[in-house]
XYZ file of C-alpha atoms in Angstrom:
346
model
C 25.203 -17.707 -16.321
C 25.402 -18.935 -12.415
C 28.882 -18.155 -10.776
C 29.213 -22.182 -10.198
C 28.450 -22.670 -14.188
C 31.088 -20.443 -14.864
C 33.548 -22.001 -12.667
C 32.581 -25.098 -14.275
C 33.360 -23.964 -18.022
C 36.667 -22.302 -17.059
C 37.753 -25.824 -15.526
C 36.745 -27.742 -18.711
C 38.574 -25.294 -20.875
C 41.710 -25.493 -18.416
C 41.753 -29.398 -18.269
C 40.241 -30.164 -21.608
C 37.566 -31.769 -20.283
C 35.139 -33.047 -23.134
C 31.973 -30.732 -22.780
C 28.798 -32.458 -20.967
C 26.270 -33.953 -22.965
C 23.074 -32.114 -23.718
C 20.846 -33.885 -21.382
C 23.459 -33.235 -18.579
C 23.273 -29.506 -19.358
C 19.379 -29.522 -19.568
C 19.152 -31.566 -15.933
C 21.509 -29.013 -14.453
C 19.666 -26.092 -15.673
C 16.167 -27.566 -14.390
C 17.635 -28.035 -11.065
C 19.199 -24.538 -11.188
C 15.874 -22.732 -12.201
C 14.166 -24.973 -9.634
C 16.480 -23.738 -6.944
C 16.077 -20.139 -7.875
C 12.173 -20.447 -7.572
C 12.008 -22.028 -4.784
C 14.745 -19.549 -2.818
C 13.063 -18.185 0.099
C 11.918 -14.745 -0.050
C 14.025 -13.598 2.962
C 17.131 -14.332 0.456
C 16.240 -11.365 -1.758
C 19.072 -9.086 -1.319
C 18.511 -5.907 0.797
C 19.712 -2.514 -0.125
C 22.310 -0.950 1.855
C 19.958 2.090 2.807
C 17.404 0.023 3.996
C 16.252 -2.547 7.216
C 13.996 -5.709 7.107
C 11.964 -6.449 9.880
C 12.489 -10.041 11.098
C 9.967 -12.422 10.423
C 9.261 -13.717 13.847
C 8.033 -10.214 14.389
C 4.948 -11.120 12.751
C 3.885 -14.314 14.252
C 0.729 -14.889 16.366
C -0.857 -11.597 15.244
C -4.720 -11.908 16.285
C -6.663 -11.925 13.145
C -3.713 -12.224 10.592
C -3.216 -15.659 8.797
C -2.388 -14.337 5.453
C 0.247 -15.706 3.104
C 3.143 -13.175 2.823
C 3.980 -12.298 -0.718
C 7.128 -10.238 -1.780
C 7.882 -8.484 -5.242
C 11.272 -6.321 -5.693
C 10.721 -2.556 -7.041
C 13.390 -0.327 -7.465
C 15.840 -2.706 -5.380
C 13.016 -2.562 -2.323
C 11.182 -5.819 -1.147
C 7.707 -4.691 -1.205
C 5.041 -7.204 0.938
C 1.730 -7.960 -0.346
C -1.144 -10.246 0.707
C -3.250 -11.688 -2.425
C -6.257 -13.548 -1.333
C -9.102 -15.284 -3.024
C -9.570 -16.819 -6.710
C -6.845 -16.086 -9.327
C -9.520 -15.460 -11.999
C -11.716 -13.230 -10.048
C -12.078 -9.427 -10.221
C -9.140 -7.288 -8.470
C -9.378 -5.213 -5.812
C -6.498 -2.926 -4.420
C -6.442 -1.956 -0.947
C -4.392 0.655 0.388
C -3.439 1.392 3.890
C -1.938 4.544 5.375
C 0.315 5.948 8.003
C 1.557 4.317 10.339
C -0.569 1.281 9.411
C -0.180 -1.651 7.158
C -2.225 -4.407 5.534
C -3.072 -5.893 8.836
C -5.625 -2.893 9.042
C -7.936 -4.882 5.929
C -7.785 -8.043 7.855
C -11.613 -7.754 8.595
C -12.380 -6.936 5.201
C -10.619 -9.119 3.055
C -12.405 -12.707 4.209
C -15.795 -10.689 3.076
C -14.162 -9.717 -0.056
C -12.796 -13.105 -1.153
C -16.071 -14.713 -0.144
C -17.595 -12.752 -2.617
C -15.434 -13.924 -5.470
C -12.782 -11.336 -5.605
C -9.188 -11.361 -5.758
C -7.928 -8.926 -2.900
C -4.504 -7.605 -2.808
C -3.382 -5.348 0.074
C 0.273 -4.164 -0.174
C 2.362 -2.639 2.815
C 4.149 0.567 1.578
C 7.629 0.526 1.565
C 8.812 1.560 5.276
C 5.695 0.114 6.495
C 4.658 -3.598 7.771
C 6.946 -6.141 6.038
C 8.017 -4.177 3.519
C 11.496 -2.941 3.425
C 12.409 0.209 5.359
C 14.370 2.937 4.185
C 16.459 4.350 6.824
C 16.490 8.183 5.702
C 13.311 9.921 5.931
C 14.706 11.883 2.889
C 13.901 8.879 0.574
C 10.227 8.964 1.850
C 8.709 11.470 -0.781
C 5.273 11.654 -1.877
C 6.719 10.899 -5.378
C 8.916 7.862 -4.160
C 5.988 6.302 -2.513
C 3.376 6.674 -6.084
C 6.109 5.256 -8.295
C 6.787 2.247 -5.997
C 3.120 1.458 -5.936
C 2.807 1.948 -9.497
C 5.653 -0.433 -9.864
C 4.032 -3.235 -8.161
C 0.908 -2.522 -9.983
C 2.773 -2.980 -13.341
C 4.788 -6.053 -11.686
C 1.590 -8.174 -10.993
C 0.171 -6.508 -14.240
C -3.028 -5.818 -12.433
C -6.271 -5.188 -14.864
C -9.729 -3.770 -14.445
C -8.632 -3.189 -10.708
C -11.233 -1.653 -8.092
C -9.296 0.693 -5.916
C -9.901 1.346 -2.518
C -7.692 3.873 -0.522
C -7.764 5.000 2.991
C -5.185 8.158 4.640
C -2.103 8.033 2.918
C -3.332 5.064 1.043
C -5.593 7.349 -0.865
C -3.211 10.200 -1.156
C -0.451 7.855 -2.864
C -3.511 5.276 -4.574
C -5.130 8.129 -6.180
C -2.363 9.638 -7.736
C -1.290 5.850 -9.124
C -4.811 5.438 -10.505
C -4.794 8.954 -12.393
C -1.310 8.123 -14.064
C -2.269 4.534 -14.484
C -5.820 5.022 -15.562
C -6.021 2.103 -18.246
C -5.456 -0.114 -15.512
C -8.172 0.673 -13.134
C -12.032 0.173 -13.379
C -13.584 1.479 -10.150
C -12.251 4.129 -7.246
C -13.521 4.019 -3.547
C -11.867 5.999 -1.157
C -12.742 6.616 2.813
C -11.219 9.076 5.282
C -8.491 10.608 2.380
C -8.154 12.994 0.103
C -5.861 14.531 -2.744
C -4.450 17.540 -1.456
C -2.791 20.289 -3.887
C -2.044 23.045 -0.915
C -4.120 25.496 -2.833
C -6.908 25.302 -0.090
C -6.343 25.064 3.665
C -6.664 21.533 5.325
C -8.652 21.083 8.448
C -7.763 21.920 11.996
C -7.477 18.606 13.088
C -4.821 17.842 10.471
C -2.821 20.723 10.895
C -2.916 20.017 14.734
C -1.715 16.164 13.867
C 1.304 17.818 11.672
C 2.332 19.521 14.354
C 2.320 17.149 16.680
C 4.242 14.734 14.751
C 6.824 17.347 13.946
C 7.496 17.262 17.579
C 7.557 13.342 17.148
C 10.432 13.869 14.825
C 12.542 15.844 16.713
C 12.297 13.108 19.508
C 13.091 10.589 16.985
C 10.439 8.463 17.580
C 6.306 7.670 17.070
C 4.119 5.434 19.021
C 2.568 3.514 16.309
C 0.999 0.361 18.469
C -0.042 2.820 21.343
C -1.198 5.369 19.206
C -3.433 2.794 17.009
C -4.575 1.505 20.344
C -5.876 4.667 21.578
C -7.050 5.693 18.432
C -9.282 2.750 17.879
C -10.128 1.927 21.580
C -8.777 -1.655 21.011
C -5.531 -2.533 23.271
C -5.493 -5.712 21.314
C -4.386 -4.099 18.066
C -1.104 -2.328 19.968
C 1.148 -5.383 19.164
C 0.466 -5.612 15.461
C 0.930 -2.052 14.933
C 4.250 -2.016 16.897
C 5.256 -5.170 14.904
C 7.063 -3.683 12.034
C 9.224 -1.409 13.970
C 11.670 -3.085 16.404
C 13.273 0.039 17.249
C 12.978 3.726 16.179
C 15.625 3.416 13.269
C 12.793 1.487 11.257
C 10.453 4.512 11.687
C 11.597 6.666 9.152
C 8.526 6.452 6.956
C 6.054 6.423 9.688
C 7.712 9.480 11.295
C 7.937 11.878 8.532
C 4.983 10.911 6.200
C 2.490 13.616 7.851
C 4.773 16.282 7.054
C 4.674 15.124 3.388
C 0.787 16.258 2.738
C 0.682 19.111 0.569
C -0.357 22.102 2.849
C 1.117 24.796 0.480
C 0.815 25.765 -3.183
C 4.470 25.032 -4.034
C 4.685 21.798 -2.428
C 6.674 19.442 -4.372
C 4.063 17.304 -5.053
C 1.310 19.918 -5.447
C 1.776 20.125 -9.313
C 1.357 16.173 -9.720
C -1.838 16.302 -7.908
C -3.049 19.096 -9.629
C -2.616 16.625 -12.878
C -4.330 13.802 -10.998
C -7.290 16.312 -10.342
C -7.359 17.105 -14.071
C -7.563 13.390 -14.784
C -10.233 13.009 -12.166
C -12.492 15.804 -13.601
C -12.793 13.774 -16.582
C -13.242 10.417 -14.823
C -16.264 8.803 -16.154
C -15.860 5.324 -14.159
C -17.552 4.861 -11.403
C -16.197 6.439 -8.444
C -17.469 6.174 -4.433
C -16.831 7.698 -1.233
C -17.662 5.921 2.096
C -16.215 8.362 4.726
C -16.726 8.274 8.544
C -18.388 10.934 10.389
C -15.805 10.930 13.388
C -12.907 11.769 11.908
C -12.093 15.303 12.223
C -9.031 15.145 10.161
C -10.508 14.254 6.942
C -13.916 15.713 7.414
C -15.087 17.285 4.162
C -12.684 15.814 1.999
C -15.155 13.711 0.005
C -17.273 16.873 -0.950
C -15.013 17.794 -3.993
C -14.781 14.252 -5.164
C -18.656 14.349 -5.048
C -19.007 17.365 -6.965
C -16.139 17.597 -9.480
C -15.789 13.754 -10.585
C -18.325 12.939 -13.259
C -18.158 9.263 -12.193
C -19.413 9.816 -8.589
C -22.405 11.593 -9.838
C -25.530 9.431 -8.681
C -23.647 6.838 -6.577
C -24.680 6.067 -3.366
C -21.946 7.827 -1.191
C -22.057 6.971 2.131
C -21.073 8.184 5.593
C -20.691 5.619 8.031
C -21.943 6.470 11.898
C -19.413 6.403 14.790
C -16.665 5.683 12.196
C -13.214 6.926 13.116
C -10.155 7.884 11.021
C -9.318 4.079 10.721
C -12.374 3.226 9.590
C -11.392 -0.242 8.567
C -10.739 -1.203 12.299
C -14.126 0.181 13.599
C -16.553 -0.907 10.519
C -14.175 -3.344 8.066
C -16.946 -5.719 7.498
C -19.383 -3.220 6.928
C -17.381 -1.395 4.556
C -15.996 -4.591 2.706
C -20.026 -5.258 1.978
C -20.275 -1.599 0.577
C -17.370 -2.452 -1.573
C -19.105 -5.429 -2.668
C -22.350 -3.883 -3.909
C -20.737 -1.117 -5.365
C -18.888 -3.629 -7.610
C -22.300 -5.731 -8.143
C -23.857 -2.225 -9.251
C -20.995 -0.906 -11.621
C -20.264 -4.105 -13.633
C -17.387 -4.023 -16.426
C -18.285 -3.103 -19.960
């Protein structure tokens, strides 16, 4: 019961006013529920330990005209794009660090035109999602649980998953821990490290560089993406989620959460996920770039050890750097479309 309804009941008792008629109650309930349904998403309560980027930061971004949608998970507001036919097969596209769903703007139209419902969430701490202030909040397990909560809240079924960078590290765990909801997997420039084997020199150099950013208290997200992609026009979009460094806890700390030692807090859960994938018979595809030294070779264990990856047309895209969605977005989307067509649901 709403506070106003409780107040009305107390007043009726105190002053012995006859109870309202059933039609009146029904009418009041209808208007109350309608008002709740139409409540703007910005009215969803913000946790005391988080920040929320003002909406105006996301206006007039080049190539970005998708309707924002929101879901509350564990008290945090998660933003996601949900485009295409409601009855279409579902694609879940997950970004990494320090990007957001803007990364998929070149892929979404190709996928929806092919008849697929395409969902691209922002990780908590990124994009239009709420941003916990403390780096301690941003553990590997926290992000896995948050995305699993979103998948459950939206009741996604028969999903084709696509992940890149941290989108793969997190998403592959979500897939392995909720395998009944997923029908296919495609990964690009990502992995599922356990810390049992050394990672690439390029990644370790990036991890060390990132530690210096943490010590300085800032990461230049817009400039970094403009430099990495060679496209200055994307700088504003990738800077948009972060009005100042206080919003950047997730963007700053996530490179340090990649397991690089066998006793990392995430290592055991990642080993369990690998155990699931070693018996995964559903279709599994890798589509990596040949110009990403950070994840070079990370596709090989999946091709060799996942049963569903055998016989699939694994692809290496020429000239594709780490942020492959920026350089080869439409081409990558077409690979996804063909993969789904070639591997229909049972």
